Coordinates of C-alpha atoms in Angstrom, one line a residue:
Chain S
X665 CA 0.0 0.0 0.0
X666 CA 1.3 3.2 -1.5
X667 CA 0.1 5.2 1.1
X668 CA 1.0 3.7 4.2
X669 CA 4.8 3.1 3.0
X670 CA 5.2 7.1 2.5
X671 CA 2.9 8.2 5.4
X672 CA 4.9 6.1 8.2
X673 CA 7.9 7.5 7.2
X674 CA 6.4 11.4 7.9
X675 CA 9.2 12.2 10.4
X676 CA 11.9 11.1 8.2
X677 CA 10.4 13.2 5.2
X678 CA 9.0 16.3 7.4
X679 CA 11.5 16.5 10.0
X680 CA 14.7 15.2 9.3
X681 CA 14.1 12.8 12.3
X682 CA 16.7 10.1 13.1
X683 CA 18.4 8.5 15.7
X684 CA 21.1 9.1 18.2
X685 CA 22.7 6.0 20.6
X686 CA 22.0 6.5 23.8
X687 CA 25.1 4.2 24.6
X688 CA 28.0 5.6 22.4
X689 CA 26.3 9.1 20.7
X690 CA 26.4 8.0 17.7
X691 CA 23.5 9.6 15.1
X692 CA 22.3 8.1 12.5
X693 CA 19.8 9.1 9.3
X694 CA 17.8 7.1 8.7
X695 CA 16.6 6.1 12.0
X696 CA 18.2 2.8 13.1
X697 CA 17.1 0.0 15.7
X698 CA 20.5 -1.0 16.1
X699 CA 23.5 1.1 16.6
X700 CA 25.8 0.7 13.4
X701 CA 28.7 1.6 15.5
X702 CA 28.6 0.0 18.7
X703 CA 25.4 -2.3 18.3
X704 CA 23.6 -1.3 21.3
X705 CA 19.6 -1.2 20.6
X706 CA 19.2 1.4 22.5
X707 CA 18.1 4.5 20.7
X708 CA 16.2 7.8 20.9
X709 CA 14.5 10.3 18.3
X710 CA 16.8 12.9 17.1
X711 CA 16.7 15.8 14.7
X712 CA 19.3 16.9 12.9
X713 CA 19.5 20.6 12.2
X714 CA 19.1 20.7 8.2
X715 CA 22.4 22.4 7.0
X716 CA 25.1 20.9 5.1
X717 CA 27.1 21.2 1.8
X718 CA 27.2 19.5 -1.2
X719 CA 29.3 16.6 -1.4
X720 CA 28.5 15.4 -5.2
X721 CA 26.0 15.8 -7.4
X722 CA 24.6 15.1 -10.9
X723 CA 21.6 15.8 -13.1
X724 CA 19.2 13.4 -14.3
X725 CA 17.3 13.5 -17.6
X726 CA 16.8 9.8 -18.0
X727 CA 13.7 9.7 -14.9
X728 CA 12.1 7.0 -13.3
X729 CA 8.3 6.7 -13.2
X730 CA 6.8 9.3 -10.6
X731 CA 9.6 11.9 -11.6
X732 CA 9.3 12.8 -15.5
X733 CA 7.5 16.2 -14.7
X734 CA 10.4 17.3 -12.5
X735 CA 13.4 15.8 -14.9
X736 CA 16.0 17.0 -15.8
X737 CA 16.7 17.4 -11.9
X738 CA 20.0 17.8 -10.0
X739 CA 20.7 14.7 -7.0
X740 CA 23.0 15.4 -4.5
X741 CA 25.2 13.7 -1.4
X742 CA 24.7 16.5 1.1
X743 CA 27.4 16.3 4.3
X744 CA 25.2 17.8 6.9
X745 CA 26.6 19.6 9.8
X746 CA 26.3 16.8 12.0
X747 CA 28.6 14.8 9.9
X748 CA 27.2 12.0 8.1
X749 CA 25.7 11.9 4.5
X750 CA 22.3 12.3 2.9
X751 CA 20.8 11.8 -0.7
X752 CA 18.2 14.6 -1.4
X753 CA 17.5 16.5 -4.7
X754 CA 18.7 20.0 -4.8
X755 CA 16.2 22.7 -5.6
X756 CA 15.6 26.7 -5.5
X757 CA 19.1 27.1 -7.9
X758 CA 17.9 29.9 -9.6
X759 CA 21.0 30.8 -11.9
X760 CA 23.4 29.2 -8.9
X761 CA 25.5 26.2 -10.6
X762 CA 25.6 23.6 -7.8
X763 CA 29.0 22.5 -7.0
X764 CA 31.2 20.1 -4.4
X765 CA 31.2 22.3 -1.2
X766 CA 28.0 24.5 -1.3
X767 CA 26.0 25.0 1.7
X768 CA 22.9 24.1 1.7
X769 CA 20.0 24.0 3.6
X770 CA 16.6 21.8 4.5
X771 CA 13.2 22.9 2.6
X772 CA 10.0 20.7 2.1
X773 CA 9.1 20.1 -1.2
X774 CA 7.0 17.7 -3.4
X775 CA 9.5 14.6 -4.4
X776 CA 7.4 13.0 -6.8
X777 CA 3.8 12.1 -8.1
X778 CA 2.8 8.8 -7.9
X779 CA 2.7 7.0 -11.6
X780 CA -0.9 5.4 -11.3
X781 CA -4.1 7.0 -11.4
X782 CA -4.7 7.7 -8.1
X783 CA -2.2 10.6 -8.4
X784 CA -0.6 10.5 -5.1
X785 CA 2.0 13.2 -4.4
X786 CA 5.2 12.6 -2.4
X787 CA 6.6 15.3 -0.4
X788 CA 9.4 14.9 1.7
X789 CA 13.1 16.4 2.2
X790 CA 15.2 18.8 -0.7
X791 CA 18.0 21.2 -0.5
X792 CA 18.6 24.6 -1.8
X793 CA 21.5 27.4 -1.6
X794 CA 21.7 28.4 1.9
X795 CA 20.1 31.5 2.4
X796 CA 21.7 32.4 5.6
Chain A
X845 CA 39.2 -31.5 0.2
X846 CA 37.0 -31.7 -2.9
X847 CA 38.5 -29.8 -6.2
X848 CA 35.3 -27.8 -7.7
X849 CA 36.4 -28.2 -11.2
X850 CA 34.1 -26.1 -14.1
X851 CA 33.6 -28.6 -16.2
X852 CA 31.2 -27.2 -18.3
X853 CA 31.0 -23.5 -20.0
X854 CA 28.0 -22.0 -22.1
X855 CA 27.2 -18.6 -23.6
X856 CA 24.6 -16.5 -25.6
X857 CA 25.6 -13.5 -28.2
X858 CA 24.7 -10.6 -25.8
X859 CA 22.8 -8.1 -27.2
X860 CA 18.7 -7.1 -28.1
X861 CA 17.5 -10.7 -28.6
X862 CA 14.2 -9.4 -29.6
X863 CA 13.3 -12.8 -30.4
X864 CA 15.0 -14.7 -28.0
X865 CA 12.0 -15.0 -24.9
X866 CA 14.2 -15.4 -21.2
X867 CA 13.6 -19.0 -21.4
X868 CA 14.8 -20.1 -24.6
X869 CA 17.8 -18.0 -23.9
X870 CA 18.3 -19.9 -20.7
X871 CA 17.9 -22.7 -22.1
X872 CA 20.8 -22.4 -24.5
X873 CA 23.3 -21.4 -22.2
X874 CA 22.5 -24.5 -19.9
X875 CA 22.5 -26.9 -22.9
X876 CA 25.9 -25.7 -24.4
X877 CA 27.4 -25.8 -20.6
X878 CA 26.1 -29.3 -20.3
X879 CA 27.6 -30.5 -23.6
X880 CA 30.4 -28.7 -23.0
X881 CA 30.7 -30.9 -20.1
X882 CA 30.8 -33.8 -21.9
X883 CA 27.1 -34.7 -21.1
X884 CA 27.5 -34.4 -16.9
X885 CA 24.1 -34.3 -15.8
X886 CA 23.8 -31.8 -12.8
X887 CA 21.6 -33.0 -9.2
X888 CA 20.9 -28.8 -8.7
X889 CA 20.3 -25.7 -10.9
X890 CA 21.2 -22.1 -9.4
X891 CA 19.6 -19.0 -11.3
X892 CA 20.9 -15.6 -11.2
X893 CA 18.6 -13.5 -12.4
X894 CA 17.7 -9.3 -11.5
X895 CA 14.2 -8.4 -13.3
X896 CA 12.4 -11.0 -14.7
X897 CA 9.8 -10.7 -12.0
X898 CA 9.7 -6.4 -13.3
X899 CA 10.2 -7.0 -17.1
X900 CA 9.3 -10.5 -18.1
X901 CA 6.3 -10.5 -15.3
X902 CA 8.0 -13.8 -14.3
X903 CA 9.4 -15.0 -10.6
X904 CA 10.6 -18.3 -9.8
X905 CA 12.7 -18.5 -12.6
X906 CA 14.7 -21.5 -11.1
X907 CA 11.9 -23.7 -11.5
X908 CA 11.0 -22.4 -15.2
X909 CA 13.7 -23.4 -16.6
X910 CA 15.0 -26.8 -14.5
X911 CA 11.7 -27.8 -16.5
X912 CA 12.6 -26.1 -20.2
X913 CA 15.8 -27.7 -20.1
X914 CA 15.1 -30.8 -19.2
X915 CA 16.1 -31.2 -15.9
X916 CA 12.6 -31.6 -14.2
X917 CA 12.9 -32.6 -10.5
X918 CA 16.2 -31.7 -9.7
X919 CA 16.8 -28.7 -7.0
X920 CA 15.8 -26.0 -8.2
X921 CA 16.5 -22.1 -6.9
X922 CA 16.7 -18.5 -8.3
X923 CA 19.2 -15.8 -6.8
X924 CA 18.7 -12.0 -6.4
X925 CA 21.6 -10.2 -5.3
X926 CA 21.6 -7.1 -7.5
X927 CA 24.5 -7.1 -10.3
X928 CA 26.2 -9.7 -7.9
X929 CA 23.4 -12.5 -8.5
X930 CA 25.8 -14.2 -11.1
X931 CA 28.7 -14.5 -8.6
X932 CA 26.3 -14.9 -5.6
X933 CA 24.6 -18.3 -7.7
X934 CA 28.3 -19.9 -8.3
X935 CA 29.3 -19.2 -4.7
X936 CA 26.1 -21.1 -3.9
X937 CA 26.9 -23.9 -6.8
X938 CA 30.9 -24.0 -5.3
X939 CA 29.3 -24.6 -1.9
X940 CA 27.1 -27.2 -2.5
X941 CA 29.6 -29.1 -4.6
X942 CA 32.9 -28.6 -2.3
X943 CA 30.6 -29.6 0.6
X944 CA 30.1 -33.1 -1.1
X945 CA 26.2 -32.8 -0.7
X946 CA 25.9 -32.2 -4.3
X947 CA 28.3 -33.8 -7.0
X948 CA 27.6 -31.6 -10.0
X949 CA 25.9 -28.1 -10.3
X950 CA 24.5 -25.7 -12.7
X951 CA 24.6 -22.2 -12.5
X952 CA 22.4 -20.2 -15.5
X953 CA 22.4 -16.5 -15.6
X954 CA 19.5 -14.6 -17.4
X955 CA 19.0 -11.1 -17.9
X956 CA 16.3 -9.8 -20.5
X957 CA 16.1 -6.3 -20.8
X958 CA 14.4 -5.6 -23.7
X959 CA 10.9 -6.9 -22.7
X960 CA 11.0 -3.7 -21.0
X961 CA 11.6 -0.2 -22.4
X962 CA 11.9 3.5 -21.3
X963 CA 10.9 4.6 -17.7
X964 CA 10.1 1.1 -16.5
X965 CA 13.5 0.5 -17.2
X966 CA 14.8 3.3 -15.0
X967 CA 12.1 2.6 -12.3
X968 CA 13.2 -1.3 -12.1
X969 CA 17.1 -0.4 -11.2
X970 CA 16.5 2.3 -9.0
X971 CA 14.8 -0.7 -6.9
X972 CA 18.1 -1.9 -6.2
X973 CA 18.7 1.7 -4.0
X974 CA 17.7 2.0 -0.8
X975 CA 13.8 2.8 -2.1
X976 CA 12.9 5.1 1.3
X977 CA 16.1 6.9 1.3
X978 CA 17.6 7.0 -2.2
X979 CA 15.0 6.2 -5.2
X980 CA 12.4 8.3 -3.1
X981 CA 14.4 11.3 -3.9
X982 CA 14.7 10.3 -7.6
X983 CA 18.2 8.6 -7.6
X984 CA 19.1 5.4 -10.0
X985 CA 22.3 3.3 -9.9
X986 CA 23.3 6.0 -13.0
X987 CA 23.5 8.7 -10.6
X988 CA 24.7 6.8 -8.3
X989 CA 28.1 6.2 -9.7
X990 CA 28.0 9.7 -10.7
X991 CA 28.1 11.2 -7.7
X992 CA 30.8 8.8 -6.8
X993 CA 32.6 9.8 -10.1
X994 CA 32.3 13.3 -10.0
X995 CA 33.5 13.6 -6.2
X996 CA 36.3 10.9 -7.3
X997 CA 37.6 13.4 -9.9
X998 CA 37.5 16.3 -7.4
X999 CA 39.3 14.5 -4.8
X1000 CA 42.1 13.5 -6.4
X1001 CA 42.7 16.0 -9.4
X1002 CA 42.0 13.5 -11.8
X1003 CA 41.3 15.3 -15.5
X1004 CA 38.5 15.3 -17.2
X1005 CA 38.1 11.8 -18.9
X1006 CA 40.8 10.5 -17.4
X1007 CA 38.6 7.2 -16.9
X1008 CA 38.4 7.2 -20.6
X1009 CA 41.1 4.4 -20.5
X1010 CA 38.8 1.9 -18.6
X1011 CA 35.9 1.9 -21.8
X1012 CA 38.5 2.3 -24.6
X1013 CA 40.1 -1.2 -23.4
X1014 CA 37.1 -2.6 -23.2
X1015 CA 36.0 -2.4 -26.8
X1016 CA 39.4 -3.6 -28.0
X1017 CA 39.4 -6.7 -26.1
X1018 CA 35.6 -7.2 -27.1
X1019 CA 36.6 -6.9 -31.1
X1020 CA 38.1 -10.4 -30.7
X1021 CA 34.9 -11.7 -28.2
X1022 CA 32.4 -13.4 -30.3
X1023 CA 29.6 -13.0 -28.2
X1024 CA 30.3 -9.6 -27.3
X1025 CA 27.9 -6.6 -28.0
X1026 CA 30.5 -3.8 -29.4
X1027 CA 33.2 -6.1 -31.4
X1028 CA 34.4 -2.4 -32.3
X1029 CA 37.3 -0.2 -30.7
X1030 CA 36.7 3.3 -30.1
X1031 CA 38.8 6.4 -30.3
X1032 CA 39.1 8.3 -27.6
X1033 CA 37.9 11.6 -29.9
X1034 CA 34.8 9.2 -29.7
X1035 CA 34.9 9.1 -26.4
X1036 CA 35.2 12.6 -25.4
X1037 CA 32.6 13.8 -28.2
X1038 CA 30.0 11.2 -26.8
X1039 CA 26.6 12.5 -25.3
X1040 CA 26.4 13.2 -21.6
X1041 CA 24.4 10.7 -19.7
X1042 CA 24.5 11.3 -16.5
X1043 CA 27.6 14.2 -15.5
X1044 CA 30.1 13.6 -15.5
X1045 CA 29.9 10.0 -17.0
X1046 CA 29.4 10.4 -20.5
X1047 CA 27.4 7.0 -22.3
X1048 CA 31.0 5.5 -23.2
X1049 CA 31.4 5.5 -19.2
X1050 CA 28.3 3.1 -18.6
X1051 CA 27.6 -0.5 -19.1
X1052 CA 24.7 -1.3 -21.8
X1053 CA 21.9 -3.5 -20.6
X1054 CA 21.6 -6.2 -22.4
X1055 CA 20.1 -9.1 -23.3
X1056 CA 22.1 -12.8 -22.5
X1057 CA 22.8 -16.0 -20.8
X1058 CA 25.8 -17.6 -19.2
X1059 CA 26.1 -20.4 -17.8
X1060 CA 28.9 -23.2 -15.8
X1061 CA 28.6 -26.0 -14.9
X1062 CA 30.4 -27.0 -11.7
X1063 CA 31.8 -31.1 -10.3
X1064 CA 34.2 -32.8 -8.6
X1065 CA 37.2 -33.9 -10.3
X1066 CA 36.3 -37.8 -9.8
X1067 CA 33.0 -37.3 -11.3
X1068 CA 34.3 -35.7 -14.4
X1069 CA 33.6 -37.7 -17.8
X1070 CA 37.0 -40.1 -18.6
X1071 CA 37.5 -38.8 -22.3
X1072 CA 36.5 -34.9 -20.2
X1073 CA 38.1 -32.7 -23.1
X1074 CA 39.6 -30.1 -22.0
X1075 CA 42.4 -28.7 -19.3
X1076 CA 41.0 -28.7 -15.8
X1077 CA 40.1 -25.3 -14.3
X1078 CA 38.9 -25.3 -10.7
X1079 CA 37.9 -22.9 -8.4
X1080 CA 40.5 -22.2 -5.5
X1081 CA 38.4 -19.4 -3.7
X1082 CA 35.5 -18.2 -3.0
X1083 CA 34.2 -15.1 -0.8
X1084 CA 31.6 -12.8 -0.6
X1085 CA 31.2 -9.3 1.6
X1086 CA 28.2 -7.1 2.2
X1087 CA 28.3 -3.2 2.3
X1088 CA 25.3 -0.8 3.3
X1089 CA 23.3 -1.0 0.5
X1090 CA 22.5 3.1 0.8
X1091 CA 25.7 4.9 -0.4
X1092 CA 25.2 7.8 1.7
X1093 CA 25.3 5.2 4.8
X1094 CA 29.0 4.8 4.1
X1095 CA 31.9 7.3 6.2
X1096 CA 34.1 7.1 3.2
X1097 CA 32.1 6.1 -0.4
X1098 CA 34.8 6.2 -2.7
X1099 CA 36.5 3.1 -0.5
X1100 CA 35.0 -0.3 -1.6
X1101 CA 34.9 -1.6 1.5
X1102 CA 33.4 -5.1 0.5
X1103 CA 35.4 -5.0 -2.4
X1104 CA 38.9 -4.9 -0.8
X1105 CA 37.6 -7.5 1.8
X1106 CA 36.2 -10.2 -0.6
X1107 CA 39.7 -9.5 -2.4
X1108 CA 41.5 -10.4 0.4
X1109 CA 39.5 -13.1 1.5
X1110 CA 39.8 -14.9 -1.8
X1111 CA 43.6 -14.0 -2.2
X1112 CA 44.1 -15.5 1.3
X1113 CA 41.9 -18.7 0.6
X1114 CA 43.9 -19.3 -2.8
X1115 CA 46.9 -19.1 -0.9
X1116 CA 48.3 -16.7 -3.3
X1117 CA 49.3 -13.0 -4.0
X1118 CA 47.6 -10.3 -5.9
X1119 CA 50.6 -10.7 -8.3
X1120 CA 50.1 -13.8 -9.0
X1121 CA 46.6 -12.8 -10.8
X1122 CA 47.6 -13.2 -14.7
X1123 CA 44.1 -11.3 -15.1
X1124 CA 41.1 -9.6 -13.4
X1125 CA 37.7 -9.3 -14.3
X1126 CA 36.2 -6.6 -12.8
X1127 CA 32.5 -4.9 -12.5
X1128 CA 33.1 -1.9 -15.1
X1129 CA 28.9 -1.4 -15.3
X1130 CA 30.4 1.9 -14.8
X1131 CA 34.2 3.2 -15.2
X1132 CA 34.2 4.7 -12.1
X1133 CA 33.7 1.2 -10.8
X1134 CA 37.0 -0.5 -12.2
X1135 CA 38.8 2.3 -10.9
X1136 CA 37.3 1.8 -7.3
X1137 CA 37.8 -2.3 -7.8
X1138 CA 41.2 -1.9 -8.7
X1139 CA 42.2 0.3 -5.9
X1140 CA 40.1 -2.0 -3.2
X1141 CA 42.2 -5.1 -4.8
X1142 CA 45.5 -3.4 -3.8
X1143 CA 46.4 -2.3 -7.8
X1144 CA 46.6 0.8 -7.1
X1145 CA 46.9 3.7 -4.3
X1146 CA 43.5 5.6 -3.6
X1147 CA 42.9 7.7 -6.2
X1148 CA 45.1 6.5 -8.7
X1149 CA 42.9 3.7 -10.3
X1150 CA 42.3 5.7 -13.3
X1151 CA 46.0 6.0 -14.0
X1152 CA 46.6 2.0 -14.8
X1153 CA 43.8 2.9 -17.9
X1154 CA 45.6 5.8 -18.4
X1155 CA 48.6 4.2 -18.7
X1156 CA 47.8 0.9 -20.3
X1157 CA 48.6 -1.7 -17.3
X1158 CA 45.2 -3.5 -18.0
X1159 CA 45.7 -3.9 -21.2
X1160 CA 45.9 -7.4 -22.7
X1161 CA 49.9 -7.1 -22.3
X1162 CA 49.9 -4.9 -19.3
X1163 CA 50.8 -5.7 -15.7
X1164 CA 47.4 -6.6 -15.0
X1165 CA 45.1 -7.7 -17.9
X1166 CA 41.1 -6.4 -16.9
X1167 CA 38.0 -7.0 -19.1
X1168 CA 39.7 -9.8 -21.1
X1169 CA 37.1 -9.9 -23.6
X1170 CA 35.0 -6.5 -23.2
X1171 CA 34.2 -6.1 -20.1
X1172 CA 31.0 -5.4 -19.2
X1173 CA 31.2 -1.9 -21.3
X1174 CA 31.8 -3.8 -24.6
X1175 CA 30.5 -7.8 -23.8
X1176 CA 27.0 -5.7 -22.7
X1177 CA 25.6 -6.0 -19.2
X1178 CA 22.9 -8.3 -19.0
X1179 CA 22.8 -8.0 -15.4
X1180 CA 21.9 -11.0 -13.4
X1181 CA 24.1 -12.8 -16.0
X1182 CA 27.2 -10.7 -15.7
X1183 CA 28.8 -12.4 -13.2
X1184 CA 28.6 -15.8 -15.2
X1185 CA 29.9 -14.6 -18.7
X1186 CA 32.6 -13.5 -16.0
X1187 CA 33.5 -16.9 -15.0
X1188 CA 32.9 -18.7 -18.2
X1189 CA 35.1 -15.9 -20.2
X1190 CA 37.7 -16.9 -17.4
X1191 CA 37.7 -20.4 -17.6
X1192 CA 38.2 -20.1 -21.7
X1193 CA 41.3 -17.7 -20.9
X1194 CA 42.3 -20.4 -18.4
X1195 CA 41.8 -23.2 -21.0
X1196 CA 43.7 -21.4 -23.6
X1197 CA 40.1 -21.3 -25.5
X1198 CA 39.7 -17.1 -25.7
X1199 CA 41.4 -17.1 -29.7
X1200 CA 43.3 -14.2 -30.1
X1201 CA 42.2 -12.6 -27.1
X1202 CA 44.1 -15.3 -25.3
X1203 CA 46.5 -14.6 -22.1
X1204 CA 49.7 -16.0 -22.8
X1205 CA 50.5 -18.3 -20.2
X1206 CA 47.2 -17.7 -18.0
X1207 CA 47.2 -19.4 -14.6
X1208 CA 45.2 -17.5 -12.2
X1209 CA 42.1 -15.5 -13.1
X1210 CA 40.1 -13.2 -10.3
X1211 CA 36.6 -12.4 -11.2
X1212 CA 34.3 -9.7 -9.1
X1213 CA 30.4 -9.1 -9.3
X1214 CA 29.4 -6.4 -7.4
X1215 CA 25.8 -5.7 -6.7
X1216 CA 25.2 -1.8 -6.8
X1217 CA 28.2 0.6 -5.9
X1218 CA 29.9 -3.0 -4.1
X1219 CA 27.2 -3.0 -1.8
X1220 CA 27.8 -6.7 -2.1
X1221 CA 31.1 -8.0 -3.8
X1222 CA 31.5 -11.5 -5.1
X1223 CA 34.8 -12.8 -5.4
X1224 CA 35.8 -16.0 -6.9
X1225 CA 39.5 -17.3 -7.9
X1226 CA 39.8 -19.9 -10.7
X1227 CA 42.9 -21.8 -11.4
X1228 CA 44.3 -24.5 -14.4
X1229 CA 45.3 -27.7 -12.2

């Protein structure tokens, strides 16, 4: 079910919600059950902050179902602040040319439209040129 | 312990079999490797196969073609592990025959691409991403090596094109390959005028899909035929390592983590050295890609993988021969398949059998699948006894 598998996953999409270890601090996004550094299953919600830079990038032309409307459209590694590594479109360019080591920041956009006829729109997680 | 010996080897053209439905192709490959064989009948049949359950509308592909190639009621099982399943299904095949529970096994892999076109095409690969956290956000394997090329060149200063070498060898090597999808050599002015696919990788830097079938067949030595034809090639290692399968889970992505390990597993099984390799066939579905393997296999400092293209070391001559006959850029890419035509085109160098594409002298060959950006690597070792 469509649905269900993009609704549950609101905090990750919305929020930028994932997890930190309660044993040896470690943070992970996406949320983990199990700590990939030291194991423990001991975890608790945590939000990361939504900045970064650009760690690589590319444009796609050739899109998957759900994302013709938006193709071309530039994908991006983003190293957020926190240290680890995220894969999010980038939007908002304007005339900017994304390259390795712009900052970036968290906005909530639409991801993608759902292929059948139902129509279903995605939104979730992008980044764009810091403004700040 | 038990020598697993290949004792059979069998091979489709690879290309657009239009024609060809993934069953009849199958079927060929298993027949030839079974003749090949001398007639061996094999007790347990491993697929490898990616998207016949997105293109073909067909799962259980194991038990489709036991049945089409005449093999009804022996075991029967298919095997999904990305662009690894070909290695993953002769890991499986090596195990069950060097554990002495099975004395000869088939592997078949089948790929069949062109019962699907366009989007559905993009939208069936970007399944193997992590779908909540990478193909959500519009990302396909494509961009995936992108990002890993583009940050690759950055890193280390590497020019423009400078993994032109990695393609351009390729499709020399597949001009003597019979079965190989571009018998032609390229230029590298072709090269450098070719469209941009995906930046920076350009569409002489990615793997075709294609359509084919590959397929070994794997014994003992006591059980091979008396009058068994040809020199005796056996499999002297065997590993396999897992990696996240999201690249952005990874501290360092241009390190193939599971590459290097299942390298050094093997290497350490065989009881030999990485110079003792006569040739490596490695997972170019994107250039980027043999310049990661190499450097995880210990060919070459970080960041200087492109250099041995560059500078002709994997060249049929060169200090370490890659992509023997094409590669996956020139043979085609018919993905669960790959890592079959890898070991059959392996045991034919080992043979002597690959014509004038042949390895003087070949000993030792390393093949690698990888599944995604080595987010599983298959290793395997082969040997003439």
């Amino acid at each position: 079910m469509e649905i269900a598998r993009h609704w549950r996953l609101k905090e990750q999409r919305y929020n930028l919600t994932g997890t930190v270890c309660t044993k040896c601090g470690e943070k992970s996004f996406p949320p983990r059950r199990v700590c990939p550094k030291c194991g423990s299953e001991t975890s608790a919600p945590f939000t990361f902050c939504g900045r970064g830079e650009v760690y690589s990038f590319t444009t796609i032309y050739e899109a998957p179902t759900g994302f013709n409307e938006t193709a071309p459209y530039t994908v991006a590694l983003v190293r957020l602040e926190e240290g680890l590594l995220v894969t999010a479109q980038l939007t908002d360019l304007g005339n900017d040319k994304p390259e390795i080591g712009m900052p970036v920041e968290m906005v909530t956009r639409r991801l993608r439209s759902d292929g059948d006829e139902r129509g279903m729109l995605v939104y979730g997680y992008k980044f764009r040129p810091a403004v700040v | 312990m038990t020598d697993v010996i290949i004792a059979g080897i069998g091979q489709t053209p690879v290309g657009e079999h239009w024609e060809i439905s993934l069953r009849s192709l199958a079927v060929q490959a298993i027949r030839a490797a079974i003749e090949d064989a001398g007639g061996l009948k094999p007790q347990a049949l491993f697929a490898a196969n990616v998207f016949a359950p997105n293109f073909s509308h067909q799962a259980h592909v194991g038990a489709l073609l036991v049945d089409y190639a005449g093999l009804a009621g022996i075991e029967a099982a298919t095997f999904e592990i990305g662009g690894a399943s070909g290695g993953a299904a002769l890991r499986q095949a090596y195990l069950a025959v060097k554990s002495g529970l099975v004395e000869a096994a088939l592997v078949v892999g089948v790929e069949k691409f062109t019962d699907a076109i366009g989007a559905d095409l993009e939208t069936a690969a970007a399944t193997e991403t992590d779908s909540e956290y990478e193909a959500v956000h519009g990302l396909t394997p494509t961009a995936q090596a992108a990002l890993l090329a583009r940050r690759y060149l950055h890193e280390f200063n590497a020019p423009a094109g400078g993994l032109a070498g990695f393609p351009l060898t390729g499709h020399i090597n597949a001009a003597g390959n019979k079965n190989a999808m571009y018998r032609k050599a390229v230029s590298l002015e072709t090269y450098q005028k070719a469209e941009m696919i995906c930046e920076p990788l350009n569409l002489f830097d990615i793997a075709p899909d294609a359509d084919g079938a590959a397929a070994v067949l794997l014994s003992r030595r006591d059980r091979l035929p008396v009058d068994f034809p040809h020199p005796i090639v056996r499999i002297a290692a065997s590993a396999s390592v897992s990696d996240t399968l999201g690249l952005h889970d990874r501290p360092d992505p241009l390190t193939f983590t599971a590459c290097q390990q299942s390298v050094e597993q093997a290497l350490e099984k065989a009881g030999i050295t990485r110079e003792q390799v006569d040739l490596f066939e490695y997972f170019d579905a994107f250039s980027i890609y043999a310049a990661l393997s190499l450097e995880a296999a210990g060919y070459a400092p970080r960041g200087q993988g492109w250099k041995l293209a560059a500078e002709g070391a994997i060249a049929r001559t060169g200090q370490i021969p890659c992509a023997t006959l094409g590669g996956l850029k020139a043979r085609g890419n018919p993905l669960g398949a790959t890592g079959v035509y890898q070991a059959v085109e392996a045991a034919a160098q080992l043979r002597g059998q690959a014509g004038t594409n042949q390895i003087e002298g070949a000993k030792v060959a390393m093949i690698q699948s990888l599944a995604g950006p080595a987010s599983v690597a298959v290793t395997h070792i082969l040997e003439t006894l």
